[in-house]
């Protein structure tokens, strides 16, 4: 996979992707807004794994910043062989009466940035005849839980379509669909209700990332870490949508 570009690398799943990829001897390009955290991580990865680590500070909701990241994906020097579209957030607000500017920003981050960066990466990778795009969706893609479900349903379906289009090119597309995972996500979103979920419902970021990378290596289109969330996803797909809507209030981000 050569060099991996990871969005949202300053925390949570992105940070874990950076560590596991660096440990597997991949060079990394680290993307997020917090330069200080990214620089600290890059230094740690260089020291621990001896790899080349670049920091690319970008707010992916800003078009100029997004274009700089897309340009890096198109660059021929140290070409990117794996794009991990991971940056995301929970809004922690209801749609009706909620702040519309925050809604638009979340859509830019979790849909538009995924679209633009996938376009840049898939174009460059197909020219080289190899590469992989990993888009982080969620088990929430199968639910009816606010605009977050809608964003993640878009990511999941978009990635499946991309995988179909890429068949035979040497480039793959995978949608990662985790359930509840211990990261900074819920605290940042102010989702205090998530504390009430039993520990059994939670996954560790290390396991989610290890499963995702193994699934990318075998060219899987959908990656759902853990048996319990594979069963939950199967149930959600089998249930009538009227029943899914009834559990829409049970937020599994
Ligand atoms: P996290 O710990 O809060 O990390 C989110 C990352 O996204 C941070 O590195 C943050 O960095 C970055 N980010 C946020 N806004 C950004 C922006 N405008 N531009 C660039 N980077 C931005 O959350 P996480 O759980 O690791 O989330 C990673 C992905 O997993 C998300 O797509 C999320 O929807 C998905 N997911 C999470 C769970 C879960 O339970 N945790 C479950 C299913 C799916 P900066 O603040 O430095 O920019």
CSV table of N, CA and C in Angstrom, one decimal, residues 18-129:
chain,number,residue,atom,x,y,z
A,18,UNK,N,-2.8,5.5,12.1
A,18,UNK,CA,-1.5,6.0,11.9
A,18,UNK,C,-0.5,5.0,12.5
A,19,UNK,N,-0.7,4.6,13.8
A,19,UNK,CA,0.2,3.8,14.5
A,19,UNK,C,0.3,2.4,13.8
A,20,UNK,N,-0.9,1.8,13.5
A,20,UNK,CA,-0.8,0.4,12.9
A,20,UNK,C,-0.2,0.4,11.5
A,21,UNK,N,-0.4,1.5,10.8
A,21,UNK,CA,0.2,1.5,9.4
A,21,UNK,C,1.7,1.8,9.5
A,22,UNK,N,2.1,2.7,10.4
A,22,UNK,CA,3.5,3.0,10.6
A,22,UNK,C,4.2,1.7,11.1
A,23,UNK,N,3.6,1.0,12.0
A,23,UNK,CA,4.2,-0.2,12.5
A,23,UNK,C,4.4,-1.3,11.4
A,24,UNK,N,3.5,-1.2,10.5
A,24,UNK,CA,3.6,-2.2,9.3
A,24,UNK,C,4.5,-1.6,8.2
A,25,UNK,N,5.3,-0.6,8.6
A,25,UNK,CA,6.3,0.0,7.7
A,25,UNK,C,5.7,0.9,6.5
A,26,UNK,N,4.5,1.4,6.7
A,26,UNK,CA,4.0,2.3,5.7
A,26,UNK,C,4.4,3.8,6.1
A,27,UNK,N,4.8,4.6,5.1
A,27,UNK,CA,4.9,6.0,5.3
A,27,UNK,C,3.5,6.6,5.5
A,28,UNK,N,3.4,7.7,6.2
A,28,UNK,CA,2.1,8.2,6.4
A,28,UNK,C,2.0,9.7,6.2
A,29,UNK,N,0.8,10.2,5.7
A,29,UNK,CA,0.5,11.6,5.6
A,29,UNK,C,-0.6,11.8,6.6
A,30,UNK,N,-0.4,12.7,7.6
A,30,UNK,CA,-1.4,12.9,8.7
A,30,UNK,C,-2.2,14.2,8.5
A,31,UNK,N,-3.5,14.0,8.4
A,31,UNK,CA,-4.3,15.2,8.1
A,31,UNK,C,-5.3,15.4,9.2
A,32,UNK,N,-5.4,16.6,9.7
A,32,UNK,CA,-6.5,17.1,10.7
A,32,UNK,C,-6.2,18.6,10.9
A,33,UNK,N,-7.0,19.2,11.8
A,33,UNK,CA,-6.8,20.6,12.0
A,33,UNK,C,-5.8,20.9,13.1
A,34,UNK,N,-5.5,20.0,14.0
A,34,UNK,CA,-4.7,20.3,15.1
A,34,UNK,C,-3.2,20.0,14.8
A,35,UNK,N,-2.5,21.1,14.4
A,35,UNK,CA,-1.1,20.9,13.9
A,35,UNK,C,-0.2,20.3,15.0
A,36,UNK,N,-0.4,20.9,16.2
A,36,UNK,CA,0.5,20.5,17.4
A,36,UNK,C,0.3,19.0,17.6
A,37,UNK,N,-0.9,18.5,17.6
A,37,UNK,CA,-1.1,17.0,17.9
A,37,UNK,C,-0.5,16.2,16.7
A,38,UNK,N,-0.7,16.7,15.5
A,38,UNK,CA,-0.2,15.9,14.3
A,38,UNK,C,1.4,15.9,14.3
A,39,UNK,N,2.0,17.1,14.7
A,39,UNK,CA,3.5,17.1,14.7
A,39,UNK,C,4.0,16.2,15.8
A,40,UNK,N,3.4,16.2,16.9
A,40,UNK,CA,3.8,15.3,18.0
A,40,UNK,C,3.7,13.8,17.6
A,41,UNK,N,2.6,13.5,17.0
A,41,UNK,CA,2.4,12.1,16.5
A,41,UNK,C,3.4,11.8,15.4
A,42,UNK,N,3.7,12.7,14.5
A,42,UNK,CA,4.6,12.4,13.4
A,42,UNK,C,6.0,12.1,14.0
A,43,UNK,N,6.4,12.9,15.0
A,43,UNK,CA,7.7,12.7,15.6
A,43,UNK,C,7.8,11.3,16.3
A,44,UNK,N,6.7,11.0,17.0
A,44,UNK,CA,6.6,9.7,17.7
A,44,UNK,C,6.7,8.5,16.7
A,45,UNK,N,6.0,8.6,15.6
A,45,UNK,CA,6.0,7.6,14.5
A,45,UNK,C,7.4,7.4,13.9
A,46,UNK,N,8.0,8.6,13.6
A,46,UNK,CA,9.4,8.5,13.0
A,46,UNK,C,10.3,7.8,13.9
A,47,UNK,N,10.2,8.2,15.2
A,47,UNK,CA,11.2,7.6,16.2
A,47,UNK,C,10.9,6.1,16.5
A,48,UNK,N,9.6,5.8,16.6
A,48,UNK,CA,9.3,4.4,16.9
A,48,UNK,C,9.4,3.4,15.7
A,49,UNK,N,9.0,3.9,14.5
A,49,UNK,CA,8.9,3.0,13.4
A,49,UNK,C,9.9,3.3,12.3
A,50,UNK,N,10.6,4.4,12.4
A,50,UNK,CA,11.6,4.7,11.3
A,50,UNK,C,10.9,5.0,10.0
A,51,UNK,N,9.7,5.5,9.9
A,51,UNK,CA,9.0,5.7,8.7
A,51,UNK,C,9.0,7.2,8.4
A,52,UNK,N,8.6,7.6,7.1
A,52,UNK,CA,8.5,9.0,6.8
A,52,UNK,C,7.1,9.4,7.1
A,53,UNK,N,7.0,10.5,7.9
A,53,UNK,CA,5.7,11.0,8.3
A,53,UNK,C,5.5,12.4,8.0
A,54,UNK,N,4.5,12.8,7.2
A,54,UNK,CA,4.2,14.2,6.8
A,54,UNK,C,3.0,14.7,7.5
A,55,UNK,N,3.1,15.9,7.9
A,55,UNK,CA,1.9,16.6,8.5
A,55,UNK,C,1.2,17.5,7.5
A,56,UNK,N,-0.1,17.4,7.3
A,56,UNK,CA,-0.8,18.2,6.4
A,56,UNK,C,-2.0,18.8,7.1
A,57,UNK,N,-1.8,20.0,7.7
A,57,UNK,CA,-2.9,20.5,8.5
A,57,UNK,C,-4.0,21.0,7.6
A,58,UNK,N,-5.2,20.6,7.8
A,58,UNK,CA,-6.3,21.0,6.9
A,58,UNK,C,-7.6,20.9,7.7
A,59,UNK,N,-8.5,21.9,7.5
A,59,UNK,CA,-9.9,21.8,7.9
A,59,UNK,C,-10.6,21.3,6.6
A,60,UNK,N,-11.1,20.1,6.7
A,60,UNK,CA,-11.7,19.5,5.5
A,60,UNK,C,-13.0,20.1,5.1
A,61,UNK,N,-13.6,21.0,5.9
A,61,UNK,CA,-14.8,21.7,5.5
A,61,UNK,C,-14.4,23.0,4.7
A,62,UNK,N,-13.1,23.3,4.6
A,62,UNK,CA,-12.7,24.5,3.9
A,62,UNK,C,-12.2,24.1,2.5
A,63,UNK,N,-12.8,24.6,1.5
A,63,UNK,CA,-12.6,24.2,0.1
A,63,UNK,C,-11.1,24.3,-0.3
A,64,UNK,N,-10.4,25.4,0.1
A,64,UNK,CA,-9.0,25.5,-0.3
A,64,UNK,C,-8.1,24.4,0.4
A,65,UNK,N,-8.4,24.2,1.7
A,65,UNK,CA,-7.7,23.2,2.5
A,65,UNK,C,-8.0,21.8,1.8
A,66,UNK,N,-9.2,21.5,1.5
A,66,UNK,CA,-9.6,20.2,0.9
A,66,UNK,C,-8.8,20.0,-0.4
A,67,UNK,N,-8.7,21.1,-1.2
A,67,UNK,CA,-8.0,21.0,-2.5
A,67,UNK,C,-6.5,20.7,-2.2
A,68,UNK,N,-5.9,21.2,-1.2
A,68,UNK,CA,-4.5,20.9,-0.9
A,68,UNK,C,-4.3,19.4,-0.6
A,69,UNK,N,-5.3,18.9,0.1
A,69,UNK,CA,-5.2,17.4,0.4
A,69,UNK,C,-5.4,16.6,-0.8
A,70,UNK,N,-6.4,17.1,-1.7
A,70,UNK,CA,-6.6,16.4,-3.0
A,70,UNK,C,-5.3,16.4,-3.8
A,71,UNK,N,-4.7,17.6,-3.8
A,71,UNK,CA,-3.4,17.7,-4.6
A,71,UNK,C,-2.4,16.7,-4.1
A,72,UNK,N,-2.3,16.6,-2.8
A,72,UNK,CA,-1.3,15.6,-2.2
A,72,UNK,C,-1.6,14.2,-2.7
A,73,UNK,N,-2.9,13.9,-2.8
A,73,UNK,CA,-3.3,12.5,-3.3
A,73,UNK,C,-3.0,12.3,-4.8
A,74,UNK,N,-2.9,13.4,-5.5
A,74,UNK,CA,-2.5,13.3,-7.0
A,74,UNK,C,-1.0,13.4,-7.2
A,75,UNK,N,-0.3,13.7,-6.2
A,75,UNK,CA,1.2,13.9,-6.3
A,75,UNK,C,1.9,12.6,-6.7
A,76,UNK,N,2.9,12.7,-7.5
A,76,UNK,CA,3.6,11.5,-8.0
A,76,UNK,C,4.8,11.2,-7.1
A,77,UNK,N,5.3,12.2,-6.4
A,77,UNK,CA,6.4,11.9,-5.4
A,77,UNK,C,5.8,11.3,-4.2
A,78,UNK,N,6.4,10.2,-3.7
A,78,UNK,CA,5.8,9.5,-2.6
A,78,UNK,C,4.3,9.3,-2.8
A,79,UNK,N,3.9,8.6,-3.8
A,79,UNK,CA,2.5,8.4,-4.2
A,79,UNK,C,1.7,7.7,-3.1
A,80,UNK,N,0.5,8.2,-2.9
A,80,UNK,CA,-0.4,7.6,-1.8
A,80,UNK,C,-1.0,6.4,-2.4
A,81,UNK,N,-0.8,5.3,-1.7
A,81,UNK,CA,-1.4,4.0,-2.1
A,81,UNK,C,-2.6,3.6,-1.3
A,82,UNK,N,-2.8,4.3,-0.1
A,82,UNK,CA,-4.0,4.0,0.7
A,82,UNK,C,-4.5,5.3,1.2
A,83,UNK,N,-5.8,5.6,0.9
A,83,UNK,CA,-6.5,6.8,1.4
A,83,UNK,C,-7.4,6.3,2.5
A,84,UNK,N,-7.3,6.9,3.7
A,84,UNK,CA,-8.3,6.5,4.8
A,84,UNK,C,-9.1,7.8,5.1
A,85,UNK,N,-10.3,7.8,4.5
A,85,UNK,CA,-11.2,8.9,4.8
A,85,UNK,C,-11.9,8.7,6.1
A,86,UNK,N,-11.3,9.2,7.2
A,86,UNK,CA,-11.8,8.8,8.5
A,86,UNK,C,-12.4,10.0,9.3
A,87,UNK,N,-12.0,11.2,9.0
A,87,UNK,CA,-12.4,12.4,9.8
A,87,UNK,C,-13.9,12.5,9.9
A,88,UNK,N,-14.4,12.7,11.1
A,88,UNK,CA,-15.9,12.8,11.2
A,88,UNK,C,-16.2,13.3,12.6
A,89,UNK,N,-17.5,13.5,12.8
A,89,UNK,CA,-17.9,14.0,14.2
A,89,UNK,C,-19.4,13.7,14.4
A,90,UNK,N,-19.8,13.8,15.6
A,90,UNK,CA,-21.2,13.7,16.0
A,90,UNK,C,-21.7,15.1,16.3
A,91,UNK,N,-22.9,15.4,15.8
A,91,UNK,CA,-23.3,16.8,16.0
A,91,UNK,C,-23.9,17.0,17.4
A,92,UNK,N,-24.4,16.0,18.0
A,92,UNK,CA,-25.0,16.1,19.4
A,92,UNK,C,-26.2,17.1,19.4
A,93,UNK,N,-26.9,17.2,18.3
A,93,UNK,CA,-28.1,18.1,18.3
A,93,UNK,C,-29.1,17.4,17.4
A,94,UNK,N,-30.4,17.8,17.6
A,94,UNK,CA,-31.5,17.3,16.8
A,94,UNK,C,-31.5,18.2,15.5
A,95,UNK,N,-32.0,17.7,14.4
A,95,UNK,CA,-32.1,18.5,13.2
A,95,UNK,C,-33.0,19.6,13.3
A,96,UNK,N,-34.3,19.3,13.7
A,96,UNK,CA,-35.3,20.4,13.8
A,96,UNK,C,-34.9,21.3,15.0
A,97,UNK,N,-34.7,22.6,14.7
A,97,UNK,CA,-34.3,23.5,15.7
A,97,UNK,C,-32.8,23.6,16.0
A,98,UNK,N,-32.1,22.7,15.3
A,98,UNK,CA,-30.6,22.7,15.5
A,98,UNK,C,-30.0,23.7,14.6
A,99,UNK,N,-28.7,23.9,14.9
A,99,UNK,CA,-27.9,24.9,14.1
A,99,UNK,C,-27.6,24.4,12.7
A,100,UNK,N,-28.2,25.1,11.7
A,100,UNK,CA,-28.1,24.7,10.3
A,100,UNK,C,-26.6,24.8,9.8
A,101,UNK,N,-25.9,25.8,10.3
A,101,UNK,CA,-24.5,26.0,9.8
A,101,UNK,C,-23.6,24.7,10.3
A,102,UNK,N,-23.9,24.2,11.5
A,102,UNK,CA,-23.2,23.0,11.9
A,102,UNK,C,-23.6,21.8,11.1
A,103,UNK,N,-24.9,21.7,10.7
A,103,UNK,CA,-25.3,20.6,9.9
A,103,UNK,C,-24.6,20.7,8.5
A,104,UNK,N,-24.5,21.9,7.9
A,104,UNK,CA,-23.8,22.0,6.6
A,104,UNK,C,-22.4,21.6,6.7
A,105,UNK,N,-21.7,22.0,7.8
A,105,UNK,CA,-20.3,21.7,8.0
A,105,UNK,C,-20.1,20.2,8.2
A,106,UNK,N,-21.0,19.6,8.9
A,106,UNK,CA,-20.9,18.1,9.1
A,106,UNK,C,-21.1,17.4,7.7
A,107,UNK,N,-22.0,17.9,6.9
A,107,UNK,CA,-22.2,17.3,5.6
A,107,UNK,C,-20.9,17.5,4.7
A,108,UNK,N,-20.3,18.7,4.8
A,108,UNK,CA,-19.1,19.0,4.1
A,108,UNK,C,-18.0,18.0,4.5
A,109,UNK,N,-17.9,17.8,5.8
A,109,UNK,CA,-16.8,16.9,6.3
A,109,UNK,C,-17.0,15.4,6.0
A,110,UNK,N,-18.2,14.9,6.3
A,110,UNK,CA,-18.5,13.5,6.2
A,110,UNK,C,-19.0,13.0,4.8
A,111,UNK,N,-19.4,13.9,4.0
A,111,UNK,CA,-19.9,13.5,2.6
A,111,UNK,C,-19.0,14.2,1.5
A,112,UNK,N,-19.0,15.5,1.5
A,112,UNK,CA,-18.3,16.2,0.4
A,112,UNK,C,-16.8,15.9,0.4
A,113,UNK,N,-16.2,16.0,1.6
A,113,UNK,CA,-14.7,15.7,1.6
A,113,UNK,C,-14.4,14.3,1.2
A,114,UNK,N,-15.3,13.3,1.6
A,114,UNK,CA,-15.1,11.9,1.2
A,114,UNK,C,-15.2,11.8,-0.3
A,115,UNK,N,-16.2,12.5,-0.9
A,115,UNK,CA,-16.4,12.5,-2.4
A,115,UNK,C,-15.1,13.1,-3.1
A,116,UNK,N,-14.7,14.2,-2.7
A,116,UNK,CA,-13.6,14.9,-3.4
A,116,UNK,C,-12.3,14.1,-3.2
A,117,UNK,N,-12.0,13.7,-2.0
A,117,UNK,CA,-10.7,13.0,-1.8
A,117,UNK,C,-10.8,11.6,-2.5
A,118,UNK,N,-11.9,10.9,-2.5
A,118,UNK,CA,-12.0,9.6,-3.2
A,118,UNK,C,-11.8,9.8,-4.7
A,119,UNK,N,-12.3,10.9,-5.2
A,119,UNK,CA,-12.2,11.2,-6.6
A,119,UNK,C,-10.7,11.4,-7.0
A,120,UNK,N,-10.0,12.2,-6.2
A,120,UNK,CA,-8.6,12.5,-6.4
A,120,UNK,C,-7.8,11.2,-6.3
A,121,UNK,N,-8.0,10.4,-5.2
A,121,UNK,CA,-7.2,9.2,-5.0
A,121,UNK,C,-7.5,8.1,-6.0
A,122,UNK,N,-8.8,7.9,-6.3
A,122,UNK,CA,-9.1,6.8,-7.3
A,122,UNK,C,-8.6,7.1,-8.7
A,123,UNK,N,-8.6,8.4,-9.0
A,123,UNK,CA,-8.0,8.8,-10.3
A,123,UNK,C,-6.6,8.5,-10.4
A,124,UNK,N,-5.8,8.9,-9.4
A,124,UNK,CA,-4.4,8.7,-9.4
A,124,UNK,C,-4.0,7.3,-9.3
A,125,UNK,N,-4.7,6.5,-8.4
A,125,UNK,CA,-4.4,5.1,-8.2
A,125,UNK,C,-4.7,4.3,-9.4
A,126,UNK,N,-5.8,4.5,-10.1
A,126,UNK,CA,-6.2,3.7,-11.3
A,126,UNK,C,-5.1,3.9,-12.4
A,127,UNK,N,-4.6,5.2,-12.5
A,127,UNK,CA,-3.5,5.4,-13.5
A,127,UNK,C,-2.3,4.5,-13.1
A,128,UNK,N,-2.0,4.3,-11.9
A,128,UNK,CA,-0.9,3.5,-11.4
A,128,UNK,C,-1.2,2.0,-11.4
A,129,UNK,N,-2.5,1.7,-11.5
A,129,UNK,CA,-3.0,0.3,-11.5
A,129,UNK,C,-3.0,-0.4,-10.1
